[in-house]
Backbone as a printed PyTorch tensor [residue, N CA C, xyz], in Angstrom:
tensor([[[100.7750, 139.4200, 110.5840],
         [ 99.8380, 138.4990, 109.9960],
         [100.1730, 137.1020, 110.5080]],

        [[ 99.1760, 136.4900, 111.1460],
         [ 99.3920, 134.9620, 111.7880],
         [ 98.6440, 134.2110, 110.8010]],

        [[ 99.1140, 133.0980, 110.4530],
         [ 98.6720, 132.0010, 109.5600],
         [ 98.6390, 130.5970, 110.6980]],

        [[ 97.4930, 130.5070, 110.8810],
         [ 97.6350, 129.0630, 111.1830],
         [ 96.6500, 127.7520, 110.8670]],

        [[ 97.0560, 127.5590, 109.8350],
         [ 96.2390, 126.8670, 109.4090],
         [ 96.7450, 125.4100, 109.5350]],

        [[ 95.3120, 124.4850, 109.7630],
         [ 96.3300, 122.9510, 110.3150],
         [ 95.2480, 122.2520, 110.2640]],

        [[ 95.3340, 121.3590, 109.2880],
         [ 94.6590, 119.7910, 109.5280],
         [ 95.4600, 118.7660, 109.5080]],

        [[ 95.0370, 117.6350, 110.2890],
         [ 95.7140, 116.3770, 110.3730],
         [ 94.4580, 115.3520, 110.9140]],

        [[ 94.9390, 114.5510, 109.7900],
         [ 93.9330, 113.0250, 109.9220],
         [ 95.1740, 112.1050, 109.8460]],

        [[ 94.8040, 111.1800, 109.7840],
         [ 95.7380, 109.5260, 109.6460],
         [ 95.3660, 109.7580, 108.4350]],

        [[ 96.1880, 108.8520, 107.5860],
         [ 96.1510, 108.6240, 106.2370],
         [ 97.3650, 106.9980, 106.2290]],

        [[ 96.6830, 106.2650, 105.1930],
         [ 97.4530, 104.8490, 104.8480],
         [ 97.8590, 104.7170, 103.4290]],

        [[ 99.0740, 104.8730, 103.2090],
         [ 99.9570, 105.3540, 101.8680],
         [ 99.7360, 104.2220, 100.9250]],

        [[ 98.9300, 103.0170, 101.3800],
         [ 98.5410, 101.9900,  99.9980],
         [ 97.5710, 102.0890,  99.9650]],

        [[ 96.6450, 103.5410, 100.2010],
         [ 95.2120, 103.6030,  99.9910],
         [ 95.1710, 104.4350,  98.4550]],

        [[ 94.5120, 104.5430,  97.3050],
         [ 94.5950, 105.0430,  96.7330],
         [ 93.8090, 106.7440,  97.4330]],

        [[ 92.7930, 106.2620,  97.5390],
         [ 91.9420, 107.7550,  98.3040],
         [ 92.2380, 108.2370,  99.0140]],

        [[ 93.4910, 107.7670,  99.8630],
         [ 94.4490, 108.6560, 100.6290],
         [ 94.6610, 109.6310,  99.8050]],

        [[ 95.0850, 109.4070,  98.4110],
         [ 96.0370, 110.8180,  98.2170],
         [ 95.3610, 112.1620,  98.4820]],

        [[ 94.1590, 111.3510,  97.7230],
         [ 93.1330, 112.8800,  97.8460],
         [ 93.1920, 113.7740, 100.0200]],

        [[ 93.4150, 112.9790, 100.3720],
         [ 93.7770, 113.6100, 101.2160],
         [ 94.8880, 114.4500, 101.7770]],

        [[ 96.0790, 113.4150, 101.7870],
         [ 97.4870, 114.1150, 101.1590],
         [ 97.4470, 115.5140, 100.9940]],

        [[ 96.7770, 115.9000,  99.4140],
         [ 96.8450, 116.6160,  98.7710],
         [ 95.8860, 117.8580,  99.0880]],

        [[ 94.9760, 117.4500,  99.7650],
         [ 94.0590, 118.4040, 101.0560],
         [ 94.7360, 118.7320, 102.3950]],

        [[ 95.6800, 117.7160, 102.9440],
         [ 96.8070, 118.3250, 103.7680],
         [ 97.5890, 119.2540, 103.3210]],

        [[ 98.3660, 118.9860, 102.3360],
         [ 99.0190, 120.0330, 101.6250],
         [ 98.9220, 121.4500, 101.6200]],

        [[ 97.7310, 121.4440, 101.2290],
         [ 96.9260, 122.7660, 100.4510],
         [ 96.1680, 123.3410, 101.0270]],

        [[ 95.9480, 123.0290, 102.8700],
         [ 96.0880, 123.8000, 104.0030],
         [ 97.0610, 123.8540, 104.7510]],

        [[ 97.8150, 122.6940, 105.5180],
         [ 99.3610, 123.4340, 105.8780],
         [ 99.9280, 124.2770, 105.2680]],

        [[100.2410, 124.3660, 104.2490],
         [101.3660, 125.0390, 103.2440],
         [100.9420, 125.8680, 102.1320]],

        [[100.0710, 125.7000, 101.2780],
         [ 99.1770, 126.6850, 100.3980],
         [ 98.4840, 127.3140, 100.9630]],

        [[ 97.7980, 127.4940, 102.1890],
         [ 97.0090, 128.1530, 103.0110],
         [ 97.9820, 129.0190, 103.6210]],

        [[ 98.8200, 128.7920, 104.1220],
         [ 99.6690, 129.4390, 104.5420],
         [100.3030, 130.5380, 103.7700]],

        [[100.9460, 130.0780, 102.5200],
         [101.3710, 130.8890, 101.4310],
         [100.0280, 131.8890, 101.2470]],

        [[ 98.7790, 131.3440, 101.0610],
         [ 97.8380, 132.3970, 100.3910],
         [ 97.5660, 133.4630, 101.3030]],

        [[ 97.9350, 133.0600, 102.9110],
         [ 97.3630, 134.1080, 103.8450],
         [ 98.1410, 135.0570, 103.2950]],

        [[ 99.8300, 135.0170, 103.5170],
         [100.4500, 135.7370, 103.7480],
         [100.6320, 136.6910, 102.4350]],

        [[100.5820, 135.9440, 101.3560],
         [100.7950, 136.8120,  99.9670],
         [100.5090, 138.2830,  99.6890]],

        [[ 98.9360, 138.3550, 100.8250],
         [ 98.1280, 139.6850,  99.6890],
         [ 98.9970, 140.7680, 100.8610]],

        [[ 99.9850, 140.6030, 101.6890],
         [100.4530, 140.8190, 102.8510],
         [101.8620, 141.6530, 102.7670]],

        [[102.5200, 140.6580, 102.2980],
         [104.3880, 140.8000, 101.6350],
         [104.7110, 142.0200, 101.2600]],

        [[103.9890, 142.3930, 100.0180],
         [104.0140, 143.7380,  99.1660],
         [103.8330, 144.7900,  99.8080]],

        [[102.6910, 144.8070, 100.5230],
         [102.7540, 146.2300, 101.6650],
         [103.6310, 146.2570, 102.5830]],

        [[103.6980, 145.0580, 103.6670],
         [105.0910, 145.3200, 104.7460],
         [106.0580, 145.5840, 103.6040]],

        [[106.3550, 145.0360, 102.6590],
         [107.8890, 145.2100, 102.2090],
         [108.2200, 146.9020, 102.0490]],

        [[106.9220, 147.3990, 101.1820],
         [107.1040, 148.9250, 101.3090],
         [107.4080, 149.7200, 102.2300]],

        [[106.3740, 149.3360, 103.4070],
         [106.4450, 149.7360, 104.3330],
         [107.9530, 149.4010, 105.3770]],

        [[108.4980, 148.7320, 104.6920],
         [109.9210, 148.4640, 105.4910],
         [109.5760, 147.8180, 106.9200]],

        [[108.1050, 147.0080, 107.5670],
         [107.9630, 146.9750, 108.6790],
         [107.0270, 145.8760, 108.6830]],

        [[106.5010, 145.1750, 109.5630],
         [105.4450, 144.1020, 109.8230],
         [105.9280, 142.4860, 109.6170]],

        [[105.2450, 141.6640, 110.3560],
         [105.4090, 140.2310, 110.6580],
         [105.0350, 139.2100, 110.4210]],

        [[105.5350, 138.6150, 109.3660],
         [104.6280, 137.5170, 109.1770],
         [104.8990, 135.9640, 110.6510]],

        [[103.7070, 135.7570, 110.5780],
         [103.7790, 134.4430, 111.3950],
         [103.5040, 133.1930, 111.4180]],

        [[104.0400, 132.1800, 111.5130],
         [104.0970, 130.7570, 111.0080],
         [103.3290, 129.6160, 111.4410]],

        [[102.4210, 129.3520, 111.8960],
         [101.8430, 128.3130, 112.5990],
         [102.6830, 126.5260, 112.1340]],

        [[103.7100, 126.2470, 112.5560],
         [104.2270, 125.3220, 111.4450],
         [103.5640, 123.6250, 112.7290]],

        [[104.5340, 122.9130, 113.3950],
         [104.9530, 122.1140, 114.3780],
         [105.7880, 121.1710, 114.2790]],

        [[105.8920, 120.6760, 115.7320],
         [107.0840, 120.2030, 116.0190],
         [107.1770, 118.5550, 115.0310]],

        [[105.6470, 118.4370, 114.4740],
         [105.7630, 117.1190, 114.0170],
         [106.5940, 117.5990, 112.1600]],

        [[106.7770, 118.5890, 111.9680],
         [107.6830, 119.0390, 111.0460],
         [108.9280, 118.3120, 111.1200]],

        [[109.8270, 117.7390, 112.3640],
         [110.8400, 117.4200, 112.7790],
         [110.8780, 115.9270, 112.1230]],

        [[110.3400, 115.3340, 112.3660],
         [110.3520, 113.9130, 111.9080],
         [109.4810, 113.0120, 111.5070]],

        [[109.0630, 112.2420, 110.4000],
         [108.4250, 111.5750, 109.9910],
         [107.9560, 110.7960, 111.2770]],

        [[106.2250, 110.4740, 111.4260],
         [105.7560, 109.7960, 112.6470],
         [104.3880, 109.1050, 111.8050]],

        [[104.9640, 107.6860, 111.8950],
         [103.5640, 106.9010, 110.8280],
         [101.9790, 106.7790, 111.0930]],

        [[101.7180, 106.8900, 109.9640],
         [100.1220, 107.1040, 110.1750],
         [100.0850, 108.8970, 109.8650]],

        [[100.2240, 109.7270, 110.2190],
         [100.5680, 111.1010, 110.0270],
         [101.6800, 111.6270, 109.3030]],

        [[101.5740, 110.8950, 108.1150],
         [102.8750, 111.1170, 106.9900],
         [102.2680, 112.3870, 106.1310]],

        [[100.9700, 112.3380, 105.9580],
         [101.0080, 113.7250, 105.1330],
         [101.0990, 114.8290, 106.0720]],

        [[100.3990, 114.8550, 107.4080],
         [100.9540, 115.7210, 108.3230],
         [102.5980, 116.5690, 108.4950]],

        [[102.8190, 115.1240, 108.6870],
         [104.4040, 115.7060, 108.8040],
         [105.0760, 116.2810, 107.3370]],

        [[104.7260, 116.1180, 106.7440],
         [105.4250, 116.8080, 105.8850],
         [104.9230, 117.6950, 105.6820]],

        [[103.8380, 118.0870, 105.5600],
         [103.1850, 119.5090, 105.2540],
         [103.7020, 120.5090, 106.1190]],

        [[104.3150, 120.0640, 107.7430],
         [104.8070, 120.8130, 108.6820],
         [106.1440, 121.3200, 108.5900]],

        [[106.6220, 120.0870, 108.0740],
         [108.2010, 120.0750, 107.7870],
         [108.0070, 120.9430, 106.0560]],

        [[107.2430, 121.2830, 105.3040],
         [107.6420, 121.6400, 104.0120],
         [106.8180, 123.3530, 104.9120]],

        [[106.0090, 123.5930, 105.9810],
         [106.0240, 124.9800, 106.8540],
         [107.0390, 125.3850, 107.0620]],

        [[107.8310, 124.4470, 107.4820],
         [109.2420, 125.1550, 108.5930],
         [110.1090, 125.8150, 107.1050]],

        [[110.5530, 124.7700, 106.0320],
         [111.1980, 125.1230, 105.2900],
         [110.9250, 126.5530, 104.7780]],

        [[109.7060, 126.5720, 104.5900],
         [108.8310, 127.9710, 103.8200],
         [109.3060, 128.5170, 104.5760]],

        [[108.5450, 128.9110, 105.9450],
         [109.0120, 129.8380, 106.7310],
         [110.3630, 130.0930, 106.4380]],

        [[111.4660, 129.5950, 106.7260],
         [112.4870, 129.4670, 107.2340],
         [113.3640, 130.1600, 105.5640]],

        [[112.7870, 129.7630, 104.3350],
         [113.3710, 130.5820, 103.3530],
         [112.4290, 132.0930, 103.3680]],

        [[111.4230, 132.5210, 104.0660],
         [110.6960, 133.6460, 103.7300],
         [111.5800, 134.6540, 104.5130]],

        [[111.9220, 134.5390, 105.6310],
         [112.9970, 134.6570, 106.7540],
         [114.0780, 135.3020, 105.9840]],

        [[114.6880, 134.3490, 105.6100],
         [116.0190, 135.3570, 104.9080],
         [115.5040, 135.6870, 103.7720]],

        [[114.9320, 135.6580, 102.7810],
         [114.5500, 136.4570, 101.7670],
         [114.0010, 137.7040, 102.1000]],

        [[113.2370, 137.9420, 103.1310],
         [112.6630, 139.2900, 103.6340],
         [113.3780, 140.3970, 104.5050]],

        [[114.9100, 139.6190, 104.8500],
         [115.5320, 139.8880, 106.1790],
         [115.5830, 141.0850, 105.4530]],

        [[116.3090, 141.4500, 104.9170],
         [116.8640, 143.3830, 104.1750],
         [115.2700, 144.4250, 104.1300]],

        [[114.2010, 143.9670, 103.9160],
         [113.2680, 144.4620, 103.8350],
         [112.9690, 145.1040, 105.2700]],

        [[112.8550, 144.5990, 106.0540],
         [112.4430, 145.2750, 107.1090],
         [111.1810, 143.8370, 107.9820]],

        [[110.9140, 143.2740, 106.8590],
         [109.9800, 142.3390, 107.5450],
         [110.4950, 141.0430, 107.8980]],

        [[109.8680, 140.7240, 108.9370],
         [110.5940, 139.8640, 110.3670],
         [109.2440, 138.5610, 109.6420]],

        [[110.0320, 137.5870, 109.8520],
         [109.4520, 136.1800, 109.8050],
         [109.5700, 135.0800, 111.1060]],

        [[108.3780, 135.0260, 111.5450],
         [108.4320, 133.7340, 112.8880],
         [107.9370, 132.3900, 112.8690]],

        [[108.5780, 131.3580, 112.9680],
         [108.1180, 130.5250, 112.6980],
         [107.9630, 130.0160, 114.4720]],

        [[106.3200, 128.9280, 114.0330],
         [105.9590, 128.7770, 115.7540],
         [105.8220, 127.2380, 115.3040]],

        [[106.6020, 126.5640, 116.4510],
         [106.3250, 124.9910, 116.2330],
         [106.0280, 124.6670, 117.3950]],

        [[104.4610, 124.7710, 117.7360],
         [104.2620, 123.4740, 118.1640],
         [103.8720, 122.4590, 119.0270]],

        [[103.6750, 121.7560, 120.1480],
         [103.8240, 120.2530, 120.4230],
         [102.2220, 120.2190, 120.3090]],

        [[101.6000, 119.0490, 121.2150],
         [100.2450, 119.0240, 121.1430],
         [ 99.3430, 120.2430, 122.4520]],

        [[ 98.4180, 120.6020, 121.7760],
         [ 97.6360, 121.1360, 121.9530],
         [ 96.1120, 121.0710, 121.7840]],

        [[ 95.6610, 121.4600, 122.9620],
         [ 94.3240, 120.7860, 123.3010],
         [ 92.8670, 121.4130, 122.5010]],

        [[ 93.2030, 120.4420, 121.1180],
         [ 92.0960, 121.0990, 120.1900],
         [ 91.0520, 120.3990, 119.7440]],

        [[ 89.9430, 120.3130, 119.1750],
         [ 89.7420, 119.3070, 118.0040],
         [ 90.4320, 118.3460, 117.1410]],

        [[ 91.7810, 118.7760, 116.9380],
         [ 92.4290, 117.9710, 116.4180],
         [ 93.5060, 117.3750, 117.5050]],

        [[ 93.5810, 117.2290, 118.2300],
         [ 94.5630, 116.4250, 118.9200],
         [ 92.8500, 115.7510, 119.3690]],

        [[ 91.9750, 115.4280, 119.8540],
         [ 90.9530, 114.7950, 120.2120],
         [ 90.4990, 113.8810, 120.1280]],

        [[ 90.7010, 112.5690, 120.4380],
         [ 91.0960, 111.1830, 120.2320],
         [ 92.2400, 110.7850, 119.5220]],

        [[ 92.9500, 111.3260, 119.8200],
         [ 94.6470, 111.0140, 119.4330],
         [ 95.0900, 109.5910, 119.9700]],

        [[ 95.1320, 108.4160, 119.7230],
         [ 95.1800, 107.3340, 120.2620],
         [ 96.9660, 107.1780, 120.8430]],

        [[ 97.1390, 108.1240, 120.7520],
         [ 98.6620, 107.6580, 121.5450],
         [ 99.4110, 109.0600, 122.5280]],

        [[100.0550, 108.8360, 123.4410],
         [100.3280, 109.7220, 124.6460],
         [100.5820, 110.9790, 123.9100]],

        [[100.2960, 111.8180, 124.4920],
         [100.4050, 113.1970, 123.9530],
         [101.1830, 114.4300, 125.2960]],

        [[102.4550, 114.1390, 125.2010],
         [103.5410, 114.7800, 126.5360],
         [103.5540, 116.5500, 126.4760]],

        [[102.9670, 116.6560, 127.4000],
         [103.0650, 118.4540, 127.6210],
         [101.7350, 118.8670, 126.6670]],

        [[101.0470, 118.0420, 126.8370],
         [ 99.8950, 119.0750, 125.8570],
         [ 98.8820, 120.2540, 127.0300]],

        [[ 99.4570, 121.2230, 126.1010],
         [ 99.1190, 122.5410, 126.6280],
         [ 97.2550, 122.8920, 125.9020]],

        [[ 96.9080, 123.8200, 127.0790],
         [ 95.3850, 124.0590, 125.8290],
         [ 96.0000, 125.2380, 125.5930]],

        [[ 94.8590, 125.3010, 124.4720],
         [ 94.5960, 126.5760, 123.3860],
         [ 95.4550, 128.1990, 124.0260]],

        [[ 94.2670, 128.8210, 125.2100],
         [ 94.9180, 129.6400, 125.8480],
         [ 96.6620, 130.0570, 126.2950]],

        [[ 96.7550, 129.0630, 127.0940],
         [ 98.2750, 129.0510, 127.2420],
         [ 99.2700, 129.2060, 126.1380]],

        [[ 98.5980, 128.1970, 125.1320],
         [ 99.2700, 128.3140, 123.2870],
         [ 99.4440, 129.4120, 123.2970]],

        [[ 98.7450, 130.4910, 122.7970],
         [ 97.9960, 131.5370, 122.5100],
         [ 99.3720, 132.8920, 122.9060]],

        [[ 99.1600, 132.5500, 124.4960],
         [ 99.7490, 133.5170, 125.0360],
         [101.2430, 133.0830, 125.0050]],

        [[101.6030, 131.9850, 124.8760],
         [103.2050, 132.1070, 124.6280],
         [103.6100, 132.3560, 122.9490]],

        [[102.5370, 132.3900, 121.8730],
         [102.9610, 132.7160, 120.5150],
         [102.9990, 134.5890, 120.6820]],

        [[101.4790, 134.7730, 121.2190],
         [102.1070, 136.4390, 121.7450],
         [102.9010, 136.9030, 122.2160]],

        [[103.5940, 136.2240, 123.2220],
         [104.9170, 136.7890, 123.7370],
         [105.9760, 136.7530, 123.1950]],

        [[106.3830, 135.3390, 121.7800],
         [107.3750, 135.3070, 121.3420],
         [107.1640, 136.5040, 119.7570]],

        [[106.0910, 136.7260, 119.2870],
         [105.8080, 138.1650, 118.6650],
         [106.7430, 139.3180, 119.2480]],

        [[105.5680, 139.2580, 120.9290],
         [106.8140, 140.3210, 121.0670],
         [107.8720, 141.0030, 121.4100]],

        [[108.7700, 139.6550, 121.6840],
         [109.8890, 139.4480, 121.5560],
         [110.8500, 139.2710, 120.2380]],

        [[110.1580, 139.8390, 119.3710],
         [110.1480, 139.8240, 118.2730],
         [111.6470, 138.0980, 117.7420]],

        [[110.9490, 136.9280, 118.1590],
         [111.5850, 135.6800, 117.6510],
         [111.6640, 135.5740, 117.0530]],

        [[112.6160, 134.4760, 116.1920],
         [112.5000, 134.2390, 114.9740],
         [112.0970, 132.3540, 114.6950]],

        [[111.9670, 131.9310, 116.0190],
         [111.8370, 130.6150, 116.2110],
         [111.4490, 130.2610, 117.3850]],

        [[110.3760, 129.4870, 117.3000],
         [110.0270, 128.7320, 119.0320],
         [109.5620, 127.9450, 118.5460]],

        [[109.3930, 127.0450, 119.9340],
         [109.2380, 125.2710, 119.9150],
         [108.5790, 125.7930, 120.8150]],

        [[107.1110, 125.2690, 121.0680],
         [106.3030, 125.3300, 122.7430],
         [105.7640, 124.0080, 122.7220]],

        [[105.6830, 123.9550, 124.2010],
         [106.0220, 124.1500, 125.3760],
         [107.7440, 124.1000, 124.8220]],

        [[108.9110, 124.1620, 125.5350],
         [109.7920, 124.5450, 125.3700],
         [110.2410, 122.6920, 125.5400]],

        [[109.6140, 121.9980, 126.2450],
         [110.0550, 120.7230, 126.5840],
         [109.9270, 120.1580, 125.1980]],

        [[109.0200, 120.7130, 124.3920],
         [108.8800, 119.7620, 123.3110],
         [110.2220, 119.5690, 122.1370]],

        [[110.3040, 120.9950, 122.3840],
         [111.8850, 121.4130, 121.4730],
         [112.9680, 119.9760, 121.7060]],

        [[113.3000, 119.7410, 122.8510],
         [114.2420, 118.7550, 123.3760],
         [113.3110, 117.2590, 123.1230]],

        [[112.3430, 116.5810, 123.0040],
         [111.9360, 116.3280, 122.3270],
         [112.1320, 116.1550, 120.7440]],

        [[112.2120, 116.8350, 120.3390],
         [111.6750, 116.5080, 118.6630],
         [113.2370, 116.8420, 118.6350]],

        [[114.2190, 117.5630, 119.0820],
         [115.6610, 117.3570, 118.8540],
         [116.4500, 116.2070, 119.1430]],

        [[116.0350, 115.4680, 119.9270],
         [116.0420, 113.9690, 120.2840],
         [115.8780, 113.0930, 119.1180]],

        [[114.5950, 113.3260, 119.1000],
         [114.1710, 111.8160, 117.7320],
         [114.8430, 112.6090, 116.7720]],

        [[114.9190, 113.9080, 115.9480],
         [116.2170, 114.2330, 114.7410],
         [117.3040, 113.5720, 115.2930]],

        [[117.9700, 113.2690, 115.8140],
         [119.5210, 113.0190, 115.8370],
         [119.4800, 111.3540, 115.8080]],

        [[118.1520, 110.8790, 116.5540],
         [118.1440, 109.2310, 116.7650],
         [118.5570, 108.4400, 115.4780]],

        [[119.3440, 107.4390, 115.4710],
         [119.8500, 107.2340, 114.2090],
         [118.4270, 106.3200, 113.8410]],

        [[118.2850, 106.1580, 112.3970],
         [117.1370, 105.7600, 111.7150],
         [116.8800, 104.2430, 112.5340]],

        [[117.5260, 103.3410, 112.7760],
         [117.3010, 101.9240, 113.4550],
         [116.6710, 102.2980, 114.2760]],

        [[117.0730, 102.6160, 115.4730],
         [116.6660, 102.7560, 116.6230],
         [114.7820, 104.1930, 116.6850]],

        [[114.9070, 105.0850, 116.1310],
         [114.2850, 105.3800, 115.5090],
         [112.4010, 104.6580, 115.5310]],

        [[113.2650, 104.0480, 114.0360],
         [112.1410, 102.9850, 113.3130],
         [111.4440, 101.9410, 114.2650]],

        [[112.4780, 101.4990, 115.3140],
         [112.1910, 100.7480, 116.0430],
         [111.1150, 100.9780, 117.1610]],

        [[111.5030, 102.3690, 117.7890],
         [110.7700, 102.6210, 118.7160],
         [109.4560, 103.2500, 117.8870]],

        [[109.4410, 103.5360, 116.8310],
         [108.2660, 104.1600, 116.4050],
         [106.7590, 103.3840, 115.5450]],

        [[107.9810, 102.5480, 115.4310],
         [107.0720, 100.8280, 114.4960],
         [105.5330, 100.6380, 114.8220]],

        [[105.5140, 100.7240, 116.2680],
         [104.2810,  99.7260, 116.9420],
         [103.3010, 100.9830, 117.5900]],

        [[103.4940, 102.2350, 117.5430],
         [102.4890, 103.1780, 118.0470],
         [101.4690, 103.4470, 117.3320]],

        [[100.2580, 103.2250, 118.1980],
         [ 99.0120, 103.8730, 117.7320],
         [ 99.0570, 104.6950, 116.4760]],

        [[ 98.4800, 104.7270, 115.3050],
         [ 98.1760, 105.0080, 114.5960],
         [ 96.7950, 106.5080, 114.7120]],

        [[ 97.0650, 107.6330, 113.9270],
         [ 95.8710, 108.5990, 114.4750],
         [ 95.1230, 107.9700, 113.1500]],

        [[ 93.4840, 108.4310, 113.6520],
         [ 92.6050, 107.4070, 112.3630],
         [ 92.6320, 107.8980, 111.6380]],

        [[ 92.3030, 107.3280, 109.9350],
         [ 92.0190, 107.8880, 109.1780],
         [ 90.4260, 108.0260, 109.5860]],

        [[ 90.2180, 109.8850, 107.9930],
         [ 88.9980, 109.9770, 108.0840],
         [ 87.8040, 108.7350, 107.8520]],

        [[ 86.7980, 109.4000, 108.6670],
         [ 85.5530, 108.5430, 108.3690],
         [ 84.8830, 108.9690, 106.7720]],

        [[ 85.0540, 107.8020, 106.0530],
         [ 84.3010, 108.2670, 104.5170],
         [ 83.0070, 107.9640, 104.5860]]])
């Protein structure tokens, strides 16, 4: 079972009507996710066999402004994933979590700031199939992005903040 569910707009955290968005990020990254997989669990578990799969990304890794409810909805994916994983391990059912970089969708589509290694759809596609069946338990794609987003985790918060201060902003929705 593949879950990938993903919206991302800009959002501005002294907007009040942001939240309502927020909270519509949320409740497709991460409640969407949970609801795919639910009606799912109970049978693989019986069955001692089957996969759940994670659509999470790499913007899970680190807070990036303007896309604050984004990122966390990605980063509160990885976590999910990442506890469904060992909670299921004895069962028989395998958990994958897939992160990631940009990809050439509707939603990366006027992205006002550089977007490194963005792969389209297809190519996506076929490297989440292969890490299926390779039966993974983790990928970063393109693979460059991994080194990437392991980079800015370790950057200490100054330096960080600094380089991240002044980038393009993705828009908020049009109301």
């Amino acid at each position: 079972m593949i879950a990938n569910a993903g919206l991302s707009v800009g959002t501005d955290p002294a907007l009040e009507e942001d939240l309502s968005v927020l909270q519509e990020i949320l409740d497709v990254n991460l409640c969407g996710m949970a609801k795919t997989f639910q009606p799912f669990i109970g049978g693989m578990k019986q069955a001692r066999k089957g996969m759940l799969v994670g659509i999470a990304s790499v913007a899970g890794y680190r807070g990036v402004p303007g896309t604050s409810a984004y990122c966390a909805s990605k980063a509160a994916a990885i976590a999910y994933l990442e506890s469904l994983r060992v909670e299921l391990r004895e069962s028989g059912v395998r958990v994958l979590t897939v992160c990631p970089g940009y990809i050439d969708t509707e939603m990366t589509t006027g992205n006002p700031y550089p977007m490194p290694f963005l792969m389209n759809a297809e190519r996506a596609a076929a490297k989440v199939a292969s890490a299926i069946e390779r039966r993974r338990e983790f990928v970063v794609i393109p693979w460059q992005m991994a080194a990437i987003a392991k980079l800015l985790r370790i950057l200490p918060n100054a330096i960080f903040d600094r380089a991240l201060s002044r980038t393009p902003r993705k828009p908020r929705r049009a109301r």
